[in-house]
PDB file of C-alpha atoms in Angstrom:
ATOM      1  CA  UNK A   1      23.510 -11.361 -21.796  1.00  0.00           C
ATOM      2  CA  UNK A   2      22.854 -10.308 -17.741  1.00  0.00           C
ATOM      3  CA  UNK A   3      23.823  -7.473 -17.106  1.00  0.00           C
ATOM      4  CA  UNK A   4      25.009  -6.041 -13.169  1.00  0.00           C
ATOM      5  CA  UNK A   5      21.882  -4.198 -13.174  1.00  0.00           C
ATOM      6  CA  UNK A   6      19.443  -7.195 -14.179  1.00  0.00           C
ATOM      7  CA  UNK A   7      21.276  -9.523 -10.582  1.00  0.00           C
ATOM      8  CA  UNK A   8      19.081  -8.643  -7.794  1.00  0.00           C
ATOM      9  CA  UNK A   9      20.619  -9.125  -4.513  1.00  0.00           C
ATOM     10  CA  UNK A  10      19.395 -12.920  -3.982  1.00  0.00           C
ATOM     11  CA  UNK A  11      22.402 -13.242  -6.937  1.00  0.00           C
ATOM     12  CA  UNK A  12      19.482 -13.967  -9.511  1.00  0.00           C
ATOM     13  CA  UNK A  13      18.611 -12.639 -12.862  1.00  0.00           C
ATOM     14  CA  UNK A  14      15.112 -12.824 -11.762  1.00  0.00           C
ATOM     15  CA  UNK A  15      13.707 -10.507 -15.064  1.00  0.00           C
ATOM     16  CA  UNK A  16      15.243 -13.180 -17.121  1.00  0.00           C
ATOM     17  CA  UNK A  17      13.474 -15.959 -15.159  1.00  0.00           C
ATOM     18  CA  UNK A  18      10.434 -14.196 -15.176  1.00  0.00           C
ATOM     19  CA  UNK A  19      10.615 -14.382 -19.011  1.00  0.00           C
ATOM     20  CA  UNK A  20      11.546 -17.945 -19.653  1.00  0.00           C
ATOM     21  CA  UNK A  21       8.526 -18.831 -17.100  1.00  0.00           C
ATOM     22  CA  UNK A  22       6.627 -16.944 -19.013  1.00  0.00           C
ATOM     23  CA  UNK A  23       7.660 -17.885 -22.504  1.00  0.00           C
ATOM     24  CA  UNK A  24       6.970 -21.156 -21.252  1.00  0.00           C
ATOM     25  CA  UNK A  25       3.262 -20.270 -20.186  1.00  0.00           C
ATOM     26  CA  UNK A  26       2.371 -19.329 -24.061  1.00  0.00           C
ATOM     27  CA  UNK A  27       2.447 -23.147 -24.885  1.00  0.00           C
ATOM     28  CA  UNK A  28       1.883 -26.375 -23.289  1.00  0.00           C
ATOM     29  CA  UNK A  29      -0.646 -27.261 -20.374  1.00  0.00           C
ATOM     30  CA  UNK A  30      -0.662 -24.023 -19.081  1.00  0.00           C
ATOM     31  CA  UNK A  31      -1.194 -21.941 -21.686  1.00  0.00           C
ATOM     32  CA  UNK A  32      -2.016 -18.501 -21.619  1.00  0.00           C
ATOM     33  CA  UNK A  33      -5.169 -16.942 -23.555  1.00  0.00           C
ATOM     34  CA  UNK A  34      -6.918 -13.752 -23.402  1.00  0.00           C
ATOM     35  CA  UNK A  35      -9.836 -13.367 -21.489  1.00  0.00           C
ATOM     36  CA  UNK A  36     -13.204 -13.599 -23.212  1.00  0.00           C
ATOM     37  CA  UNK A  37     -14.634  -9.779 -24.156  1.00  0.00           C
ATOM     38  CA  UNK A  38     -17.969 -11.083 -23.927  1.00  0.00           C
ATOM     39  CA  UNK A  39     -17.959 -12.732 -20.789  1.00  0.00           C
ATOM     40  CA  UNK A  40     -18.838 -11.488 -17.255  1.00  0.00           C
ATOM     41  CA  UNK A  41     -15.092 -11.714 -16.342  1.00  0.00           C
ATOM     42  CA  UNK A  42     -13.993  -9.283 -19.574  1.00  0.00           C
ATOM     43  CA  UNK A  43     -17.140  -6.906 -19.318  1.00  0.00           C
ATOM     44  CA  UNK A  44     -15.981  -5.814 -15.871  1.00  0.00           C
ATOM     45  CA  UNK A  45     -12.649  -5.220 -17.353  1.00  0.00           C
ATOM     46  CA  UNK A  46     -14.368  -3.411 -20.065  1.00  0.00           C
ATOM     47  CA  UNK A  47     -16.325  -1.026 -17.980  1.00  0.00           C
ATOM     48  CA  UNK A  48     -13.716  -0.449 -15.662  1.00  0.00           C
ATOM     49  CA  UNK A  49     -11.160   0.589 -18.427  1.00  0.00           C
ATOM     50  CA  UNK A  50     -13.806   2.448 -20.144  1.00  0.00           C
ATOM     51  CA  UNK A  51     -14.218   4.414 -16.836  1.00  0.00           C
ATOM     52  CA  UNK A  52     -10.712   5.561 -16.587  1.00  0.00           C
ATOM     53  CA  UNK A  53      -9.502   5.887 -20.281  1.00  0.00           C
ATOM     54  CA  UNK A  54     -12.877   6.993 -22.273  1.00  0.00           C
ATOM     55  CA  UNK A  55     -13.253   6.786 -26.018  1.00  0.00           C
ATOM     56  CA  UNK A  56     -14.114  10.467 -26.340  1.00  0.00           C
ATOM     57  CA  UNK A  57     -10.684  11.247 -26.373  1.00  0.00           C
ATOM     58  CA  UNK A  58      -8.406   8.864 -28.038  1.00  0.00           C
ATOM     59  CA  UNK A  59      -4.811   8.769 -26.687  1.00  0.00           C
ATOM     60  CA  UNK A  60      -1.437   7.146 -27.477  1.00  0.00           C
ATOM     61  CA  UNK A  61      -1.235   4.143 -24.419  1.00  0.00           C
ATOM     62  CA  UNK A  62       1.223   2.192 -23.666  1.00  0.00           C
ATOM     63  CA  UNK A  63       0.380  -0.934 -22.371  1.00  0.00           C
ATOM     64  CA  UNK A  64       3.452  -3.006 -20.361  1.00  0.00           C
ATOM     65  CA  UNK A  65       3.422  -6.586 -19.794  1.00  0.00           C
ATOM     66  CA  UNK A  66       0.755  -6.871 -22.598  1.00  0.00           C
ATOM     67  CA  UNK A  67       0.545 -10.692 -22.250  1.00  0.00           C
ATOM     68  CA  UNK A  68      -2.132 -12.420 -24.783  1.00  0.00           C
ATOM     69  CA  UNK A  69      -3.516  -9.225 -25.490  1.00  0.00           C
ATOM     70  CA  UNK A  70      -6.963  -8.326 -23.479  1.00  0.00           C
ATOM     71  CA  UNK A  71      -5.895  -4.968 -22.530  1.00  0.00           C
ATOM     72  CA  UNK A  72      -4.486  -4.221 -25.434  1.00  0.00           C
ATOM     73  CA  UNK A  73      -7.447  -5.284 -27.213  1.00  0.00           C
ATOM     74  CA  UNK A  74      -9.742  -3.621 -25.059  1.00  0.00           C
ATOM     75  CA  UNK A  75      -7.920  -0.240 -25.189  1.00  0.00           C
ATOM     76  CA  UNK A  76      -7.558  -0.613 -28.944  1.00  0.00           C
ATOM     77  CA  UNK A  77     -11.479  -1.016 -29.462  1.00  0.00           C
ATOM     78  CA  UNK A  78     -12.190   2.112 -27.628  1.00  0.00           C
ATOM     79  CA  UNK A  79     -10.217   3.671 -29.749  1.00  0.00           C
ATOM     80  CA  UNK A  80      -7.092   4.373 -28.587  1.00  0.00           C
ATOM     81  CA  UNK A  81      -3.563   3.704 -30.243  1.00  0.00           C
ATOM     82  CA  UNK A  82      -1.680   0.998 -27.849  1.00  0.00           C
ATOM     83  CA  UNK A  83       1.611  -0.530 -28.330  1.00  0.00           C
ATOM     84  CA  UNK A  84       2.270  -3.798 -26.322  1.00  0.00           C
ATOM     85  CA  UNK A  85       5.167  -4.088 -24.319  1.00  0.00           C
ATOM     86  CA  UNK A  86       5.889  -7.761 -22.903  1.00  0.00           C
ATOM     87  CA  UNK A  87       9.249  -8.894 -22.308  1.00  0.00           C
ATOM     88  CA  UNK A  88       8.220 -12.595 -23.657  1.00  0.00           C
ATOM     89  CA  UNK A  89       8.689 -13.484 -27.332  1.00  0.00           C
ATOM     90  CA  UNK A  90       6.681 -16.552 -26.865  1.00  0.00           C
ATOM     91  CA  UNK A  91       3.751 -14.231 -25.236  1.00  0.00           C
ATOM     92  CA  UNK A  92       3.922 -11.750 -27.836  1.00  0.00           C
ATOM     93  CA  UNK A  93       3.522 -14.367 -30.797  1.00  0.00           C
ATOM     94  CA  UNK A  94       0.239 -15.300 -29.129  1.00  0.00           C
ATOM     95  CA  UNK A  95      -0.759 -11.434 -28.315  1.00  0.00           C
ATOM     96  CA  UNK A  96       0.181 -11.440 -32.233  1.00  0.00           C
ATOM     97  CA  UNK A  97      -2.039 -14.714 -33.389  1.00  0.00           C
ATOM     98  CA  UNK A  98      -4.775 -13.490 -31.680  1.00  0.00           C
ATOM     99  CA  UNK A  99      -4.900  -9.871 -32.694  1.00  0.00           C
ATOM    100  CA  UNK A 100      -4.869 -10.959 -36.252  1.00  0.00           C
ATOM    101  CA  UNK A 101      -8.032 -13.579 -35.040  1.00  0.00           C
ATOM    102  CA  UNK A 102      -9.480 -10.286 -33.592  1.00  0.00           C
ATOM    103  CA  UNK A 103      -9.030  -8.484 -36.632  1.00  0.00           C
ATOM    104  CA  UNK A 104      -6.679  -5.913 -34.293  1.00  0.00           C
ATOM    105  CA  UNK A 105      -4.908  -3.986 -37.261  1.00  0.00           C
ATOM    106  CA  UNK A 106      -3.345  -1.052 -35.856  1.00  0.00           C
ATOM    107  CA  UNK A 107      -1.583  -2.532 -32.594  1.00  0.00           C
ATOM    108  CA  UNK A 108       2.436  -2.694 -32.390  1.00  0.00           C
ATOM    109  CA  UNK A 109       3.960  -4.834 -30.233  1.00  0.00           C
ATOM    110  CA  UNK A 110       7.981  -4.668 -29.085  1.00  0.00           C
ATOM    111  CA  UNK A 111       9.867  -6.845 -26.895  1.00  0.00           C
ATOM    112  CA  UNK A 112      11.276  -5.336 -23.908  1.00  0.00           C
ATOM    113  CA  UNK A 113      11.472  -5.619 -20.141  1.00  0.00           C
ATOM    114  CA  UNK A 114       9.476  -3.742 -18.196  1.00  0.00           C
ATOM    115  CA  UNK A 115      11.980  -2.351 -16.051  1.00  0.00           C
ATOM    116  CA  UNK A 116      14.388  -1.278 -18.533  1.00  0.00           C
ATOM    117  CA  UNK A 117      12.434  -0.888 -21.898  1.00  0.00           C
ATOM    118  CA  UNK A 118      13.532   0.011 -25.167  1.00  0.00           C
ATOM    119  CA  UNK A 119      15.008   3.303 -24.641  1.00  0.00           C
ATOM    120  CA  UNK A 120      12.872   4.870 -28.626  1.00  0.00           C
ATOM    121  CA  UNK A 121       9.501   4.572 -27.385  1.00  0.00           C
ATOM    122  CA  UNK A 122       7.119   6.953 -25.947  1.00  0.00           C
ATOM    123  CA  UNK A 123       6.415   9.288 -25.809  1.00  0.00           C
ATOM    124  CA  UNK A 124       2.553   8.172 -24.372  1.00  0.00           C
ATOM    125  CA  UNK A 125      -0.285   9.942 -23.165  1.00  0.00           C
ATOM    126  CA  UNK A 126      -0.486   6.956 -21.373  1.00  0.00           C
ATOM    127  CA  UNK A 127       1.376   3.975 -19.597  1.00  0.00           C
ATOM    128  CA  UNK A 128      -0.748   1.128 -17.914  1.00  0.00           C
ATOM    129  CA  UNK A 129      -0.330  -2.204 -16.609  1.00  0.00           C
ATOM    130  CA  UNK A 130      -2.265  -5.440 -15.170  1.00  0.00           C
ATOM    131  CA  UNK A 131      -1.388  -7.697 -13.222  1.00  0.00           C
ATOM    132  CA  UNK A 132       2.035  -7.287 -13.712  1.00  0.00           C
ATOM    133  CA  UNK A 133       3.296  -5.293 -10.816  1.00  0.00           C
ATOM    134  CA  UNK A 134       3.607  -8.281  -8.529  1.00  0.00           C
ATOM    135  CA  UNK A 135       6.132 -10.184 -11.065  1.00  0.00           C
ATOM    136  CA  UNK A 136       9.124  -6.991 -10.811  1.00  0.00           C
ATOM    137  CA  UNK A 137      11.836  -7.936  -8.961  1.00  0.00           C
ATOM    138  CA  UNK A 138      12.454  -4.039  -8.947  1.00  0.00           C
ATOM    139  CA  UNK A 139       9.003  -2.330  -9.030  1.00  0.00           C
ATOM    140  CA  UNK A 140      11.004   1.037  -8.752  1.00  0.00           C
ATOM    141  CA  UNK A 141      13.123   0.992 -11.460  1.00  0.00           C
ATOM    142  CA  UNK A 142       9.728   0.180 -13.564  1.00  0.00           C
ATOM    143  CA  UNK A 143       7.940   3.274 -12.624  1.00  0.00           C
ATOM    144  CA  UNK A 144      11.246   5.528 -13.149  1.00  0.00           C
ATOM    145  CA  UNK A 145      11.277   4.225 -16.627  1.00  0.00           C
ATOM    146  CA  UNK A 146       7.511   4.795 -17.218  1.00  0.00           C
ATOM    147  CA  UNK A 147       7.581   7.761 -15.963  1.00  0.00           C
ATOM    148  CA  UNK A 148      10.370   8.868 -18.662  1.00  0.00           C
ATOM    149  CA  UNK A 149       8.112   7.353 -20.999  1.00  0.00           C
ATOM    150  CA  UNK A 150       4.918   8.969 -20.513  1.00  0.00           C
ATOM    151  CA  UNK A 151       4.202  12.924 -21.566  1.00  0.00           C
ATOM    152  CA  UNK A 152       4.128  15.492 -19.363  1.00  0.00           C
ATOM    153  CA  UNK A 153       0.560  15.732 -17.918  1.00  0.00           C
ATOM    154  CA  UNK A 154       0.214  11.916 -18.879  1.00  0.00           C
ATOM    155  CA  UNK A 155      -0.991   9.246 -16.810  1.00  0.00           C
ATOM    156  CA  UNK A 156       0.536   5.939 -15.367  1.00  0.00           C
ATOM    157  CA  UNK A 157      -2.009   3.477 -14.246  1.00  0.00           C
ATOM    158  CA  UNK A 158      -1.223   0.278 -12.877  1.00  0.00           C
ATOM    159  CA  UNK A 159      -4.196  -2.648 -12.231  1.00  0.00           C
ATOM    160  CA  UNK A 160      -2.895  -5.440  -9.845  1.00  0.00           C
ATOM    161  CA  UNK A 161      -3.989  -7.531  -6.669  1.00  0.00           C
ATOM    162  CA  UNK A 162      -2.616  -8.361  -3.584  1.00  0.00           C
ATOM    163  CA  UNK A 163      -2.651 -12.191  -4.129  1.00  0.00           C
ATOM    164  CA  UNK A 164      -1.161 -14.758  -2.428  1.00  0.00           C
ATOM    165  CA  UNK A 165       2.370 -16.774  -3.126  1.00  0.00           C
ATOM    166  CA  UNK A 166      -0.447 -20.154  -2.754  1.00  0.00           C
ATOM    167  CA  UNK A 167      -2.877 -18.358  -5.576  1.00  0.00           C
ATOM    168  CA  UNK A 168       0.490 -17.465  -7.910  1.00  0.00           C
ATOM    169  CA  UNK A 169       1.357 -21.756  -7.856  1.00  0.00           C
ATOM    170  CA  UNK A 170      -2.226 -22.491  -8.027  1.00  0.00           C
ATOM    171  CA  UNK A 171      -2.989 -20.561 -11.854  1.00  0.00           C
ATOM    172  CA  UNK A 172       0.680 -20.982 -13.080  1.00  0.00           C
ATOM    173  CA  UNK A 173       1.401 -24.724 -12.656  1.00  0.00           C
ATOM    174  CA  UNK A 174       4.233 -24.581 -10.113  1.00  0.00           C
ATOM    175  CA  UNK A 175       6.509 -22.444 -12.514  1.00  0.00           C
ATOM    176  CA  UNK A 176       8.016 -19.452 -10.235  1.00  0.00           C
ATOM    177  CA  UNK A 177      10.986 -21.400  -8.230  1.00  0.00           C
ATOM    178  CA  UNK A 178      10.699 -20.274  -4.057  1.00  0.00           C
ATOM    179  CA  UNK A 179      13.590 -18.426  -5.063  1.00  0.00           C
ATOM    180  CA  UNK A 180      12.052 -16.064  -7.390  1.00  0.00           C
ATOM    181  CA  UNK A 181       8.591 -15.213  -5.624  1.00  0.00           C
ATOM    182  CA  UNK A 182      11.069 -14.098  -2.548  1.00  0.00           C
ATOM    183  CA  UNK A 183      12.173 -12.071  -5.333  1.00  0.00           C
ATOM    184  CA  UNK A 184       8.875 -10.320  -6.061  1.00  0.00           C
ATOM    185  CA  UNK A 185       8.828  -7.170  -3.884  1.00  0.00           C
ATOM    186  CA  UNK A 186       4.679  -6.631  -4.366  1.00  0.00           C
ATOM    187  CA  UNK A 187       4.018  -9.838  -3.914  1.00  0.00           C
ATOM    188  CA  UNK A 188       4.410  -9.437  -0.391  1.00  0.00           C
ATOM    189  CA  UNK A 189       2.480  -6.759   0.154  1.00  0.00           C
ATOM    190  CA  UNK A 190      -0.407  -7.206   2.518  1.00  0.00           C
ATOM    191  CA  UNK A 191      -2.097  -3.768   2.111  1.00  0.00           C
ATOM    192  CA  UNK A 192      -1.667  -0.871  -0.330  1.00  0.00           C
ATOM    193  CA  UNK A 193       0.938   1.561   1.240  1.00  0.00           C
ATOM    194  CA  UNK A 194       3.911  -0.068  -0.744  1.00  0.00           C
ATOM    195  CA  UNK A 195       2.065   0.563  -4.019  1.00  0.00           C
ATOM    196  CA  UNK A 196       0.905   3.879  -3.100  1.00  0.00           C
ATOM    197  CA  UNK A 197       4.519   5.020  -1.728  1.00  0.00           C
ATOM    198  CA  UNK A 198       6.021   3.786  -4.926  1.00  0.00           C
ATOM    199  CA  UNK A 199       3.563   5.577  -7.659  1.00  0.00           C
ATOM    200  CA  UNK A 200       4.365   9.139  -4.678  1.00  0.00           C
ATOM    201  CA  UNK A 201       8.015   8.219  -4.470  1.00  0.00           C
ATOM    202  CA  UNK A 202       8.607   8.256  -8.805  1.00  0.00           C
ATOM    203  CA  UNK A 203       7.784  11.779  -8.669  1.00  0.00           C
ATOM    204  CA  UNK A 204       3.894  11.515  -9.952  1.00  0.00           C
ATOM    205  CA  UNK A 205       1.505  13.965  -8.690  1.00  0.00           C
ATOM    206  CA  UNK A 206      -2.213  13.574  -7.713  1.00  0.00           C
ATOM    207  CA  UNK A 207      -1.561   9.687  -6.648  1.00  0.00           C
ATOM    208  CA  UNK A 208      -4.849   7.964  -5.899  1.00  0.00           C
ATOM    209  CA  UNK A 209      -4.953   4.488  -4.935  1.00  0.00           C
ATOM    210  CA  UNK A 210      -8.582   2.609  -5.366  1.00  0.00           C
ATOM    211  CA  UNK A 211      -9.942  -0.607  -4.128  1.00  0.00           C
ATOM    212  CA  UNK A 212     -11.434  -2.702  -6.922  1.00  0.00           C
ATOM    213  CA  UNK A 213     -13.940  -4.619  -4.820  1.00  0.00           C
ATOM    214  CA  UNK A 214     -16.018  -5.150  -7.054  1.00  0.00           C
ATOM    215  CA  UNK A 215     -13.578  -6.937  -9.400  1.00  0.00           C
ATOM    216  CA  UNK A 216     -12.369  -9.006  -6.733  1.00  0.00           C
ATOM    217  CA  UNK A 217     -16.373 -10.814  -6.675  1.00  0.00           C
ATOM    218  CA  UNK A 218     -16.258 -11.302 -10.327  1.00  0.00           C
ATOM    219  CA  UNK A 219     -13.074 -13.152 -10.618  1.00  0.00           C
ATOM    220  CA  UNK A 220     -13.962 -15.125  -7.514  1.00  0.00           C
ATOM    221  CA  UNK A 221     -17.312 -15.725  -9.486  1.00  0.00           C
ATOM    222  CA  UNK A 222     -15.565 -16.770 -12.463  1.00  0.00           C
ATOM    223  CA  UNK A 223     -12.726 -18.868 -10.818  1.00  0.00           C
ATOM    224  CA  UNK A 224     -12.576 -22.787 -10.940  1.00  0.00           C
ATOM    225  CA  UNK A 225     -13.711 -24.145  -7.591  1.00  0.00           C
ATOM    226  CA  UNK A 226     -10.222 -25.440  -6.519  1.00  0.00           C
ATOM    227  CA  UNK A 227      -9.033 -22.007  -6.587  1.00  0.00           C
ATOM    228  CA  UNK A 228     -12.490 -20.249  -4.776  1.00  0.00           C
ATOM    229  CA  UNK A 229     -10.447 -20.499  -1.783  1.00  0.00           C
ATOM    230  CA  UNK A 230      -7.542 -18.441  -2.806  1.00  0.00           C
ATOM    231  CA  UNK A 231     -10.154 -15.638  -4.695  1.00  0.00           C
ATOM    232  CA  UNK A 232     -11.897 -14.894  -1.884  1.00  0.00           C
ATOM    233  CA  UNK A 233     -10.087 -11.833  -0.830  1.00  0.00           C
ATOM    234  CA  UNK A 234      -8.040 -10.949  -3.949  1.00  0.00           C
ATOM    235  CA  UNK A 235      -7.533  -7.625  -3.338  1.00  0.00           C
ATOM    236  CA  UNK A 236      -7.605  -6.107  -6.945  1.00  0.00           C
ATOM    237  CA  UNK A 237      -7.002  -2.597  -6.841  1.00  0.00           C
ATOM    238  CA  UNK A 238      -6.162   0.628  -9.366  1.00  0.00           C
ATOM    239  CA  UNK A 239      -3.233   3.034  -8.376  1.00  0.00           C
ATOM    240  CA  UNK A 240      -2.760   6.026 -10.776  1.00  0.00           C
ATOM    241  CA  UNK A 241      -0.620   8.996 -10.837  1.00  0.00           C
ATOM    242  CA  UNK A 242      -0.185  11.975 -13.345  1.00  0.00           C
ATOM    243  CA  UNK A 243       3.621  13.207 -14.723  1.00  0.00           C
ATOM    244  CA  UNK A 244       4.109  16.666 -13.617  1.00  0.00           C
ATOM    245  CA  UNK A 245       3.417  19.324 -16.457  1.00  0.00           C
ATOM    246  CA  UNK A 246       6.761  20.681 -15.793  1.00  0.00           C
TER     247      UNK A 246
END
């Protein structure tokens, strides 16, 4: 049941939208799979998560809108201990298939909204996110409940780009109604000061924002040619903030 928290101000329960769209992407034509470790596409990934969260020190991580799995897969081979957040039930049985193809033993997954998770998890040494910002109707009330979710002196790392409404209809078969991407705060946002004002305005300290450039050219690289276009200036980028120690 909707709640008066969960109606935005366009009247719509856009979180519950998001997750029937979304339930709907884990079957059909447009089905959602994880990326491919081995391929250029998921080595870049690799490296790049590698970079920030090293295997020398294994942490608790919390990964929200886990999707099919890649990140949490990813994180999970480089041995850390992730739990998959994904508001989709229909998304998490494939993050669930396919971690049991992968051989992924140790990885729990819960159902939950980003934006108002379940309120007995955490806390993380970690919370991270990809490609997910851009699909909160209330980006602010996500990072307010990561932030209660994370340890003190823990990170929260969010991965995202600043792509177009015409790339978003392109890669998910016409699903989001108008309605809902005028919805979607971030996806809006033609440079990086809303994302950097909302990791400074949670309360996190030592905010850095970073251009992913170099992701951008391998997921143009890797894109179908119908959507070359549209991947041409992506705009991936990493914002990251720490929880205050006290």
């Amino acid at each position: 049941m909707s709640t008066s928290t969960d109606i935005d101000h366009f009247g719509l329960d856009t979180t519950a939208i998001v997750r029937d769209i979304w339930d709907a992407a884990s079957n059909g034509d447009h089905k959602s799979s994880p990326l491919d470790a081995a391929g250029v596409q998921g080595q870049a990934w690799t490296v790049l998560l590698s970079r920030l969260l090293p295997s020398a020190q294994p942490l608790s991580i919390l990964d929200v809108g886990c999707g099919s799995g890649f990140l949490a897969f990813t994180l999970a081979a480089l041995g850390h201990t992730v739990t998959g957040l994904d508001v989709s039930p229909g998304m998490l049985r494939v993050c669930r298939a396919e971690a049991e193809r992968a051989r992924v033993d140790d990885l729990q997954l819960v159902e939950g909204a980003a934006e108002h998770p379940p309120a007995d998890l955490g806390p993380f040494d970690v919370v991270i996110s990809r490609d997910l910002l851009w699909t909160l109707p209330r980006p602010e009330n996500a990072l307010n409940a990561w932030f209660d979710l994370v340890r003190p002196g823990g990170k929260i790392l969010g991965i995202d780009a600043l792509r177009s409404e015409e790339l978003v209809r392109a890669t998910t078969g016409q699903r989001y109604p108008a309605e809902v991407l005028d919805a979607l705060p971030l996806l809006h946002a033609r440079d990086l000061d809303p994302i950097e004002n909302l990791w400074r305005r949670s309360g996190l300290d030592e905010v850095m924002v970073e251009e992913l450039c170099w992701i951008d050219a391998v997921v143009h690289s890797e894109a179908p040619v119908h959507l070359r276009p549209m991947t041409r200036r992506l705009g991936y980028y990493l914002v990251e903030g720490i929880r205050p120690a006290r």
